[in-house]
Amino acid sequence: MKRERLPSRPLPSAPVIPAKPSSFEVHGVRIQDDYAWLKAENWKEVLKNPAALDSSIRQCLEQENAYTAAAFAGTEDFQTRLVAEMRARIKEDDSSVPQPDGPFAYFTRYREGGQHPLVCRQPREGGDETIMLDGDREAEGHAFFDLGGADHSPSHRLLAWGSDVKGSEYFTIRIRDLETGKDLSDEVPHTSGGVVWLNDSSGFYYVELDENHRPVRVRRHLIGTDPARDEAIYEEKDPGFFVKLGVTQSDAFVLIEASDHETSEVWLLDRSDAAATPRLVEARTPQLQYDVEHHGDSLIILTNADGAEDFKIVTAPVATPGRASWKDLVPYRPGIMILSVVALARYLVRLERENASPRIVLREIATGREEAIAFDEEAYSLGFTPGYEFDTDVIRYHYSSLTTPNEVTDYHLITGERTLRKRQEVPSGHNPADYVTRRLFATSPDGEQVPISILHRREIALDGSAPCLLYGYGSYGMSMPASFRTSILSLVDRGFVYAIAHIRGGTEKGWRWYLDGKREKKPNTFKDFIASGEALVQAGYTARGRIVAHGGSAGGMLMGAVANMAPDLFAGIIAEVPFVDVLNTMLDAELPLTPPEWPEWGNPAADEAAFRTILSYSPYDNVKSQIYPAILSLAGLTDPRVTYWEPAKWVARLRAMMTGGGPILLKLNMDAGHGGASGRFDRLEEVALAYVFAIKCIEGFQA
C-alpha cells in the first residue's frame, strides 16, 4: 500500500459572508434566513448567462474559492499525481462495443487524450469507421461542453445531436447530414437534449423546457422547417409533472411519459404517422405508476397497480389499453422488485432485484419458459441493453463488482451461449485478487437491516485502524450499484476502506425500502447511514472519527443531516452539489424542481405536517452551536437542480454557528452545473481534490 503524508500549512482566516437579517413566517413559525440575499434575483438569467450574476454575490463566491485553494496549498503536486494515477487506469482510446442496427453498427469511442466522445459507426459486419460527431471538436472554445444525445435517424442518413455549453442543461438540438458531414440549418433551442425520430426520418419529437427550466412540452419538428413553428403535440399543465420521451423496442410507438415521483401517465404516438395525435393508455391516478412496452397486438405494462408494491407485469390490447383490460403476466412477488422489462420479438427480458442483488430473467413469449442470469459474488452490479433491434435473439449484459472490472457479454437467447465482447482494461494494471469485496448488514435503530457493500485491500487489518470513505444517497428510489470504480482505488490503495451504505430511500430491498425513506419517514435515511458507520466501526473496518462521509445532490442533503446529527462519527464530509436548503427550496414554487419534488419531500407550504418534518432535518435550518467535522462542498454556478446559493448559504451558517472543528470549504465551479466539469479528465481534478480532502481529514488540517 502507498503510505505518504501530505504537506500541511496553516490555514488562512476563513472569509465571512455577511449576514443580512431576513425572516418570514410559515404555519405560525418564524424562520430566520440571514443569507437569503445570496440568491440572485435574476437567477433564471444567470442559468443562461453566468456573467449576469450580481457582483457582490460573485465576490463572495470567488472569496470562497480562494480560501479553498489556500486550504489545499502545498498539495498541488500530489493532486497532479492523483490525477495521473487515476488517468493511468483509464484506457484513453476506449470504445463501446458496436451495437448493430440495420446496415451499420453504432458505437462511441475516445481518442488518446480526448475529453469528449466521438460518435461513430461502421458496416454491420465490420470495416472502416465513420466519425459522425467529434465531441472534442464541438467542445473547442467552450469552458463547458456536454453532449446531451446523439440519435441517428431510421434512414441512417441524419444524426440529431444536442449540446449544452453553459452547464445549465438547456440543450440545443442540431441535425447533421451524415453524407456531407455538415449540420443543416435546423437549430432547436431550450430542449432536454434527446429526440425520437419518426420512422420515415422526416422529423422527430423532442421535449421543450419552459421558462422555469421544466420539461413540459412535446413538439414535433419536421426537417427543413422553422423550429419556431414546431407543432406542440402535448403540453403538461401540472407543474408537478415532468415530461420525457421514449420509444417501444418494436419501434411502433413513441411514448410520451408524464410523471412525478409516485404517479405516471403514458400517451402513445404512432411512430409511422407524421400527423399522429397522442392516445392515452391509462389516466393518471395518484400513486399508480406504469411503464409501457409493445408486442404485436398487446402492450406489455410494468406497474404497481392493485397493491403490487414491488411491481408486476400485465398485458393489455393495443386497441383498449386502459386499466380495465390489464391482465397479469408476471404476478407481484413481495420483496422481488421488477426494475424494467423489454419486449423482443420472441422474448421478454426483465431486470429484477432481491435483497440488493440483481438478476436478469428471460421469458420465452410463446411458452412462458423462464431462466435467469445471476452471479455469486456477495455484491455486484448487473444491467442489460436490448440494443436497437426488435427481431433479435441476442441481448447484451454488463457485469462488474467492486473488485471486478466491467464485462460486456452477448447472451444468445436460444442457445444460452455467452460471448464476452469486452472486458474493461486498466492500463496501469489491476489484480482483483489484491482486493476483498464484502457485504455487511447494519442494524438501524428500528431494527431494519441495512446492506453495506465494502471494498478493501486484502492485507488490511480489521482492527479499527483503517480510515474509511462511506458513500450514501438514499432518495428517489435510486439504488447504488456495487460496481467497479477505478478512481476509488487511489484511496483504497492508500489504506482506505471504501463502503456504500444502501440506505432507505433507495430500492435496494424493494419499493418499501424507498417508501420508508421519504416524506415523513425521511429521517430513516439519516439513521441508516449513521448506523452503517457504526456497524463498520463495530466490525473493525474503521473507528469513530476516521470515517469520511461522501454524498452528492440529495446525497449531499444526507451529508448535511448526518453532520448535524452525529458530527463526532466523522473525520470529514464531502458534499457534492448538496441539497441542503430543503425547507426554503420546497417553499419556492418557482424553482425548476420544486413542484415535482413535493411527492418526495412533502409540500411545506400546503401541509403543516410536511413543513414540520422538513424543518426537523433540513441541514441548513438545523446547523447547531457544536463542533463540526471538516466539510468540503463542491457546487456549480449554473446548476438548475441544486442552485448555487444552497451550499453557499450552508457554508456561511456553519462558520457562523460552529464552536470548533472544520475547516468548512466551498469550491464553486463558475463554468459548470450539476455534473461538475464536463471533460472526462477535467472531472478527475475534482475527484482528486475530494480525495486529498479525505486524506487531510484523517491526517488533520493544521489550524
GROMACS .gro file of N, CA and C in nm, residues 27 517-524 526 557 582-583 600-604 607-619 621-622:
model
   99
   27HIS      N    1  -4.688   2.874   0.882
   27HIS     CA    2  -4.763   2.794   0.980
   27HIS      C    3  -4.735   2.840   1.123
  517GLY      N    4  -3.812   0.571   0.338
  517GLY     CA    5  -3.710   0.676   0.345
  517GLY      C    6  -3.752   0.802   0.273
  518LYS      N    7  -3.883   0.829   0.266
  518LYS     CA    8  -3.929   0.951   0.200
  518LYS      C    9  -4.033   1.021   0.286
  519ARG      N   10  -4.056   1.147   0.257
  519ARG     CA   11  -4.152   1.233   0.326
  519ARG      C   12  -4.141   1.220   0.478
  520GLU      N   13  -4.247   1.181   0.544
  520GLU     CA   14  -4.244   1.180   0.690
  520GLU      C   15  -4.146   1.078   0.747
  521LYS      N   16  -4.103   0.982   0.663
  521LYS     CA   17  -4.008   0.880   0.708
  521LYS      C   18  -3.865   0.911   0.663
  522LYS      N   19  -3.841   1.031   0.612
  522LYS     CA   20  -3.708   1.067   0.563
  522LYS      C   21  -3.599   1.050   0.668
  523PRO      N   22  -3.626   1.080   0.795
  523PRO     CA   23  -3.519   1.063   0.893
  523PRO      C   24  -3.461   0.922   0.899
  524ASN      N   25  -3.535   0.821   0.853
  524ASN     CA   26  -3.479   0.685   0.850
  524ASN      C   27  -3.353   0.679   0.764
  526PHE      N   28  -3.120   0.903   0.727
  526PHE     CA   29  -3.005   0.953   0.802
  526PHE      C   30  -2.965   0.853   0.912
  557MET      N   31  -2.768   1.633   0.080
  557MET     CA   32  -2.859   1.662   0.190
  557MET      C   33  -2.833   1.564   0.305
  582VAL      N   34  -3.332   2.260   0.221
  582VAL     CA   35  -3.452   2.187   0.179
  582VAL      C   36  -3.579   2.269   0.202
  583LEU      N   37  -3.590   2.329   0.318
  583LEU     CA   38  -3.714   2.400   0.350
  583LEU      C   39  -3.737   2.517   0.255
  600GLU      N   40  -4.184   1.373  -0.314
  600GLU     CA   41  -4.069   1.310  -0.249
  600GLU      C   42  -4.050   1.362  -0.106
  601TRP      N   43  -4.064   1.493  -0.088
  601TRP     CA   44  -4.031   1.554   0.041
  601TRP      C   45  -4.154   1.604   0.116
  602GLY      N   46  -4.263   1.629   0.043
  602GLY     CA   47  -4.379   1.693   0.101
  602GLY      C   48  -4.384   1.840   0.062
  603ASN      N   49  -4.502   1.899   0.067
  603ASN     CA   50  -4.520   2.040   0.033
  603ASN      C   51  -4.534   2.121   0.162
  604PRO      N   52  -4.427   2.185   0.206
  604PRO     CA   53  -4.432   2.253   0.337
  604PRO      C   54  -4.522   2.376   0.338
  607ASP      N   55  -4.891   2.189   0.361
  607ASP     CA   56  -4.908   2.082   0.460
  607ASP      C   57  -4.820   2.112   0.581
  608GLU      N   58  -4.885   2.146   0.693
  608GLU     CA   59  -4.809   2.183   0.811
  608GLU      C   60  -4.725   2.066   0.863
  609ALA      N   61  -4.779   1.944   0.854
  609ALA     CA   62  -4.702   1.828   0.900
  609ALA      C   63  -4.575   1.812   0.817
  610ALA      N   64  -4.586   1.831   0.685
  610ALA     CA   65  -4.467   1.823   0.599
  610ALA      C   66  -4.370   1.934   0.634
  611PHE      N   67  -4.421   2.054   0.661
  611PHE     CA   68  -4.337   2.166   0.699
  611PHE      C   69  -4.256   2.132   0.824
  612ARG      N   70  -4.321   2.076   0.924
  612ARG     CA   71  -4.252   2.047   1.049
  612ARG      C   72  -4.152   1.932   1.033
  613THR      N   73  -4.185   1.834   0.949
  613THR     CA   74  -4.090   1.726   0.923
  613THR      C   75  -3.965   1.779   0.856
  614ILE      N   76  -3.984   1.857   0.750
  614ILE     CA   77  -3.868   1.912   0.677
  614ILE      C   78  -3.787   2.004   0.767
  615LEU      N   79  -3.857   2.087   0.845
  615LEU     CA   80  -3.787   2.178   0.937
  615LEU      C   81  -3.703   2.100   1.038
  616SER      N   82  -3.747   1.979   1.071
  616SER     CA   83  -3.676   1.900   1.172
  616SER      C   84  -3.543   1.845   1.124
  617TYR      N   85  -3.524   1.835   0.990
  617TYR     CA   86  -3.399   1.777   0.941
  617TYR      C   87  -3.326   1.862   0.837
  618SER      N   88  -3.390   1.961   0.778
  618SER     CA   89  -3.326   2.041   0.673
  618SER      C   90  -3.188   2.086   0.721
  619PRO      N   91  -3.080   2.044   0.655
  619PRO     CA   92  -2.946   2.070   0.709
  619PRO      C   93  -2.918   2.217   0.739
  621ASP      N   94  -3.125   2.455   0.815
  621ASP     CA   95  -3.206   2.505   0.926
  621ASP      C   96  -3.171   2.439   1.059
  622ASN      N   97  -3.088   2.336   1.056
  622ASN     CA   98  -3.054   2.264   1.180
  622ASN      C   99  -2.907   2.273   1.216
   0.00000   0.00000   0.00000
